[in-house]
PDB file of C-alpha atoms and ligand atoms in Angstrom:
ATOM      1  CA  MET Z  77     148.931  17.911  20.636  1.00 81.00           C
ATOM      2  CA  GLU Z  78     145.107  17.304  20.781  1.00 90.00           C
ATOM      3  CA  ARG Z  79     142.933  18.852  23.387  1.00 92.00           C
ATOM      4  CA  LYS Z  80     141.984  15.319  24.715  1.00 93.00           C
ATOM      5  CA  GLU Z  81     145.515  14.664  24.658  1.00 95.00           C
ATOM      6  CA  ILE Z  82     146.242  17.645  27.045  1.00 97.00           C
ATOM      7  CA  ILE Z  83     143.556  17.040  29.042  1.00 97.00           C
ATOM      8  CA  ASP Z  84     144.372  13.453  29.480  1.00 96.00           C
ATOM      9  CA  LYS Z  85     148.028  14.187  30.879  1.00 96.00           C
ATOM     10  CA  TYR Z  86     146.605  15.735  34.073  1.00 97.00           C
ATOM     11  CA  GLU Z  87     145.563  13.960  36.872  1.00 96.00           C
ATOM     12  CA  ARG Z  88     141.770  15.030  37.581  1.00 97.00           C
ATOM     13  CA  LYS Z  89     142.409  17.763  40.494  1.00 96.00           C
ATOM     14  CA  PRO Z  90     141.273  21.125  40.404  1.00 96.00           C
ATOM     15  CA  GLU Z  91     144.270  22.744  41.400  1.00 96.00           C
ATOM     16  CA  ASN Z  92     145.551  21.440  37.575  1.00 97.00           C
ATOM     17  CA  ILE Z  93     143.221  24.182  35.999  1.00 98.00           C
ATOM     18  CA  LEU Z  94     145.321  27.175  35.106  1.00 98.00           C
ATOM     19  CA  LEU Z  95     148.215  24.265  33.455  1.00 97.00           C
ATOM     20  CA  ILE Z  96     145.311  23.079  31.483  1.00 98.00           C
ATOM     21  CA  LEU Z  97     143.961  25.847  30.253  1.00 98.00           C
ATOM     22  CA  HIS Z  98     147.551  27.415  29.463  1.00 96.00           C
ATOM     23  CA  GLU Z  99     148.878  24.343  27.177  1.00 97.00           C
ATOM     24  CA  ILE Z 100     145.172  24.276  25.315  1.00 97.00           C
ATOM     25  CA  GLN Z 101     145.962  27.817  24.460  1.00 95.00           C
ATOM     26  CA  GLU Z 102     149.646  27.475  23.948  1.00 92.00           C
ATOM     27  CA  ASN Z 103     148.607  24.904  21.489  1.00 94.00           C
ATOM     28  CA  ASN Z 104     145.626  26.891  19.565  1.00 94.00           C
ATOM     29  CA  PRO Z 105     147.426  28.385  16.457  1.00 91.00           C
ATOM     30  CA  ARG Z 106     144.775  30.875  17.206  1.00 93.00           C
ATOM     31  CA  HIS Z 107     145.918  31.657  21.407  1.00 93.00           C
ATOM     32  CA  TYR Z 108     142.617  30.837  22.416  1.00 96.00           C
ATOM     33  CA  LEU Z 109     140.401  28.980  24.543  1.00 97.00           C
ATOM     34  CA  ALA Z 110     137.400  27.520  22.688  1.00 97.00           C
ATOM     35  CA  GLU Z 111     134.215  27.400  24.525  1.00 97.00           C
ATOM     36  CA  LYS Z 112     134.012  23.170  23.592  1.00 97.00           C
ATOM     37  CA  ASP Z 113     138.101  23.246  25.585  1.00 98.00           C
ATOM     38  CA  LEU Z 114     136.112  25.271  28.810  1.00 98.00           C
ATOM     39  CA  LYS Z 115     133.295  22.156  28.721  1.00 97.00           C
ATOM     40  CA  GLU Z 116     136.285  19.687  28.309  1.00 97.00           C
ATOM     41  CA  VAL Z 117     138.554  21.109  30.900  1.00 98.00           C
ATOM     42  CA  ALA Z 118     134.913  21.231  33.581  1.00 98.00           C
ATOM     43  CA  LYS Z 119     134.162  17.653  33.110  1.00 97.00           C
ATOM     44  CA  HIS Z 120     137.427  16.182  33.001  1.00 97.00           C
ATOM     45  CA  LEU Z 121     138.142  18.391  36.720  1.00 97.00           C
ATOM     46  CA  SER Z 122     134.482  17.781  37.781  1.00 97.00           C
ATOM     47  CA  LEU Z 123     134.179  21.476  38.108  1.00 97.00           C
ATOM     48  CA  PRO Z 124     130.989  23.484  36.642  1.00 97.00           C
ATOM     49  CA  GLU Z 125     131.372  24.787  33.347  1.00 97.00           C
ATOM     50  CA  SER Z 126     130.346  28.680  34.870  1.00 97.00           C
ATOM     51  CA  PHE Z 127     133.553  28.240  37.165  1.00 97.00           C
ATOM     52  CA  VAL Z 128     136.317  27.146  34.234  1.00 98.00           C
ATOM     53  CA  LYS Z 129     134.543  30.101  31.841  1.00 97.00           C
ATOM     54  CA  GLY Z 130     135.107  32.242  35.101  1.00 97.00           C
ATOM     55  CA  ILE Z 131     138.452  31.345  35.410  1.00 97.00           C
ATOM     56  CA  ALA Z 132     139.137  31.928  31.439  1.00 97.00           C
ATOM     57  CA  SER Z 133     137.594  35.154  32.126  1.00 96.00           C
ATOM     58  CA  PHE Z 134     139.654  36.804  35.126  1.00 96.00           C
ATOM     59  CA  TYR Z 135     142.800  36.142  33.791  1.00 93.00           C
ATOM     60  CA  SER Z 136     144.519  38.351  31.328  1.00 86.00           C
ATOM     61  CA  MET Z 137     146.608  35.610  29.608  1.00 87.00           C
ATOM     62  CA  PHE Z 138     143.866  33.874  28.642  1.00 94.00           C
ATOM     63  CA  SER Z 139     141.368  34.455  26.059  1.00 95.00           C
ATOM     64  CA  LEU Z 140     138.070  33.432  24.631  1.00 96.00           C
ATOM     65  CA  ASN Z 141     138.012  35.339  21.140  1.00 93.00           C
ATOM     66  CA  PRO Z 142     140.546  33.809  18.122  1.00 94.00           C
ATOM     67  CA  ARG Z 143     143.722  36.202  18.144  1.00 95.00           C
ATOM     68  CA  GLY Z 144     146.144  36.571  15.422  1.00 96.00           C
ATOM     69  CA  LYS Z 145     149.073  34.268  14.950  1.00 94.00           C
ATOM     70  CA  PHE Z 146     151.548  36.254  16.318  1.00 96.00           C
ATOM     71  CA  ILE Z 147     150.420  38.273  19.519  1.00 96.00           C
ATOM     72  CA  ILE Z 148     152.827  41.234  19.990  1.00 97.00           C
ATOM     73  CA  ARG Z 149     152.583  42.186  23.785  1.00 96.00           C
ATOM     74  CA  VAL Z 150     154.011  45.993  24.390  1.00 98.00           C
ATOM     75  CA  CYS Z 151     155.307  46.478  27.731  1.00 98.00           C
ATOM     76  CA  GLU Z 152     153.523  49.900  29.124  1.00 96.00           C
ATOM     77  CA  SER Z 153     155.709  49.729  32.836  1.00 97.00           C
ATOM     78  CA  PRO Z 154     157.545  52.826  33.731  1.00 97.00           C
ATOM     79  CA  PRO Z 155     160.871  51.772  32.514  1.00 97.00           C
ATOM     80  CA  CYS Z 156     159.904  50.948  29.269  1.00 97.00           C
ATOM     81  CA  HIS Z 157     157.372  54.097  28.880  1.00 97.00           C
ATOM     82  CA  LEU Z 158     160.200  56.469  29.926  1.00 97.00           C
ATOM     83  CA  MET Z 159     162.379  54.947  27.168  1.00 97.00           C
ATOM     84  CA  GLY Z 160     159.172  55.789  24.630  1.00 96.00           C
ATOM     85  CA  SER Z 161     157.323  52.437  24.567  1.00 97.00           C
ATOM     86  CA  ASN Z 162     154.242  54.734  23.302  1.00 97.00           C
ATOM     87  CA  THR Z 163     155.916  55.393  19.905  1.00 97.00           C
ATOM     88  CA  ILE Z 164     156.258  51.863  19.784  1.00 98.00           C
ATOM     89  CA  LEU Z 165     152.735  51.186  20.032  1.00 97.00           C
ATOM     90  CA  GLU Z 166     151.876  53.838  17.828  1.00 97.00           C
ATOM     91  CA  SER Z 167     154.450  52.364  15.113  1.00 97.00           C
ATOM     92  CA  LEU Z 168     152.742  49.204  15.674  1.00 98.00           C
ATOM     93  CA  ALA Z 169     149.388  50.595  15.663  1.00 98.00           C
ATOM     94  CA  GLU Z 170     150.216  52.807  12.544  1.00 97.00           C
ATOM     95  CA  ILE Z 171     152.112  49.805  10.480  1.00 97.00           C
ATOM     96  CA  LEU Z 172     149.265  46.473  11.181  1.00 98.00           C
ATOM     97  CA  ASN Z 173     146.662  49.296  10.971  1.00 97.00           C
ATOM     98  CA  ILE Z 174     145.196  47.860  14.576  1.00 98.00           C
ATOM     99  CA  GLY Z 175     144.243  49.190  17.922  1.00 97.00           C
ATOM    100  CA  VAL Z 176     145.484  47.837  21.104  1.00 96.00           C
ATOM    101  CA  GLY Z 177     143.137  44.429  21.753  1.00 94.00           C
ATOM    102  CA  GLU Z 178     142.761  44.088  17.885  1.00 95.00           C
ATOM    103  CA  THR Z 179     143.440  41.807  15.411  1.00 96.00           C
ATOM    104  CA  THR Z 180     144.750  42.237  12.305  1.00 97.00           C
ATOM    105  CA  GLU Z 181     142.160  41.080   9.376  1.00 95.00           C
ATOM    106  CA  ASP Z 182     144.473  38.197   7.685  1.00 94.00           C
ATOM    107  CA  GLY Z 183     144.439  36.739  11.711  1.00 95.00           C
ATOM    108  CA  ALA Z 184     148.140  37.441  11.349  1.00 96.00           C
ATOM    109  CA  PHE Z 185     148.765  39.953  14.551  1.00 98.00           C
ATOM    110  CA  THR Z 186     147.046  40.675  17.765  1.00 97.00           C
ATOM    111  CA  LEU Z 187     148.774  43.729  19.547  1.00 97.00           C
ATOM    112  CA  GLU Z 188     148.207  43.870  23.612  1.00 96.00           C
ATOM    113  CA  LEU Z 189     149.941  45.535  26.408  1.00 96.00           C
ATOM    114  CA  SER Z 190     151.944  44.012  29.067  1.00 95.00           C
ATOM    115  CA  SER Z 191     153.580  44.965  32.736  1.00 95.00           C
ATOM    116  CA  CYS Z 192     157.275  44.397  33.155  1.00 97.00           C
ATOM    117  CA  LEU Z 193     158.638  41.519  30.754  1.00 96.00           C
ATOM    118  CA  GLY Z 194     161.654  41.696  33.637  1.00 96.00           C
ATOM    119  CA  VAL Z 195     164.032  43.222  30.540  1.00 97.00           C
ATOM    120  CA  CYS Z 196     163.843  46.804  31.933  1.00 97.00           C
ATOM    121  CA  GLY Z 197     167.572  47.268  30.938  1.00 97.00           C
ATOM    122  CA  VAL Z 198     166.746  46.925  26.889  1.00 98.00           C
ATOM    123  CA  ALA Z 199     163.605  48.845  26.914  1.00 97.00           C
ATOM    124  CA  PRO Z 200     160.868  49.815  25.531  1.00 98.00           C
ATOM    125  CA  VAL Z 201     160.365  45.948  25.037  1.00 98.00           C
ATOM    126  CA  MET Z 202     157.566  43.757  23.443  1.00 98.00           C
ATOM    127  CA  MET Z 203     157.480  40.137  22.882  1.00 97.00           C
ATOM    128  CA  ILE Z 204     156.018  38.503  19.813  1.00 97.00           C
ATOM    129  CA  ASN Z 205     154.853  35.120  21.336  1.00 92.00           C
ATOM    130  CA  GLU Z 206     157.692  34.015  23.321  1.00 90.00           C
ATOM    131  CA  GLU Z 207     160.517  35.987  22.192  1.00 96.00           C
ATOM    132  CA  VAL Z 208     161.051  38.956  23.555  1.00 98.00           C
ATOM    133  CA  TYR Z 209     162.200  42.036  21.416  1.00 98.00           C
ATOM    134  CA  GLY Z 210     164.656  45.495  23.445  1.00 98.00           C
ATOM    135  CA  ASN Z 211     165.991  48.601  22.602  1.00 98.00           C
ATOM    136  CA  LEU Z 212     162.664  49.070  20.237  1.00 98.00           C
ATOM    137  CA  THR Z 213     163.037  51.976  17.525  1.00 97.00           C
ATOM    138  CA  PRO Z 214     160.004  52.965  15.031  1.00 96.00           C
ATOM    139  CA  GLU Z 215     162.756  51.422  12.432  1.00 97.00           C
ATOM    140  CA  LYS Z 216     163.219  48.089  13.883  1.00 97.00           C
ATOM    141  CA  ILE Z 217     159.644  47.443  14.286  1.00 97.00           C
ATOM    142  CA  LYS Z 218     158.978  47.928  10.584  1.00 97.00           C
ATOM    143  CA  GLU Z 219     162.431  44.988  10.424  1.00 98.00           C
ATOM    144  CA  ILE Z 220     160.419  42.676  12.381  1.00 98.00           C
ATOM    145  CA  ILE Z 221     157.247  43.087  11.423  1.00 98.00           C
ATOM    146  CA  ALA Z 222     158.269  42.375   7.687  1.00 97.00           C
ATOM    147  CA  GLU Z 223     160.246  39.699   8.658  1.00 97.00           C
ATOM    148  CA  LYS Z 224     157.305  37.973  10.659  1.00 96.00           C
ATOM    149  CA  ARG Z 225     155.018  38.679   7.573  1.00 96.00           C
ATOM    150  CA  ARG Z 226     157.497  36.117   5.462  1.00 96.00           C
ATOM    151  CA  GLU Z 227     156.644  33.495   8.233  1.00 92.00           C
ATOM    152  CA  ILE Z 228     153.060  33.469   7.549  1.00 85.00           C
TER     153      ILE Z 228
HETATM  154  S1  FES O 333     159.559  47.888  32.106  1.00 95.18           S
HETATM  155 FE1  FES O 333     159.538  47.197  30.333  1.00 95.18          FE
HETATM  156  S2  FES O 333     160.711  45.214  30.414  1.00 95.18           S
HETATM  157 FE2  FES O 333     160.775  46.012  32.353  1.00 95.18          FE
END
């Protein structure tokens, strides 16, 4: 969906700002908010651009830089930590050759951390875009990444 189409769906109320920004970012294949997006949202809601930018910078769910097609979020909350989330993170960093907060050169993967994803029963856990993966092991990680690479 185009930016304008998304923005026009929402009433011109400031309280819609998070919903609009979220939907625009979701519709961007690189999962980020461009300068132009912030400008248009500010215009639609009659808010200063600096305010919209402030909101987009404040919330960690938003990115102002292009990210990978697949955003990997590894849970780092205590239950996952106890079940070895560090090993999972190390495996991912090694396979993808990037650190936390970085994106692979081909623009395919971004590696991020997350707090509890609400499925501690299957710790350690990660999400790739909207999909949850649990009971992770380094072997499973290899398979999952190989599968995602085939989808590119
Ligand atoms: S602590 Fe990781 S899913 Fe809850």
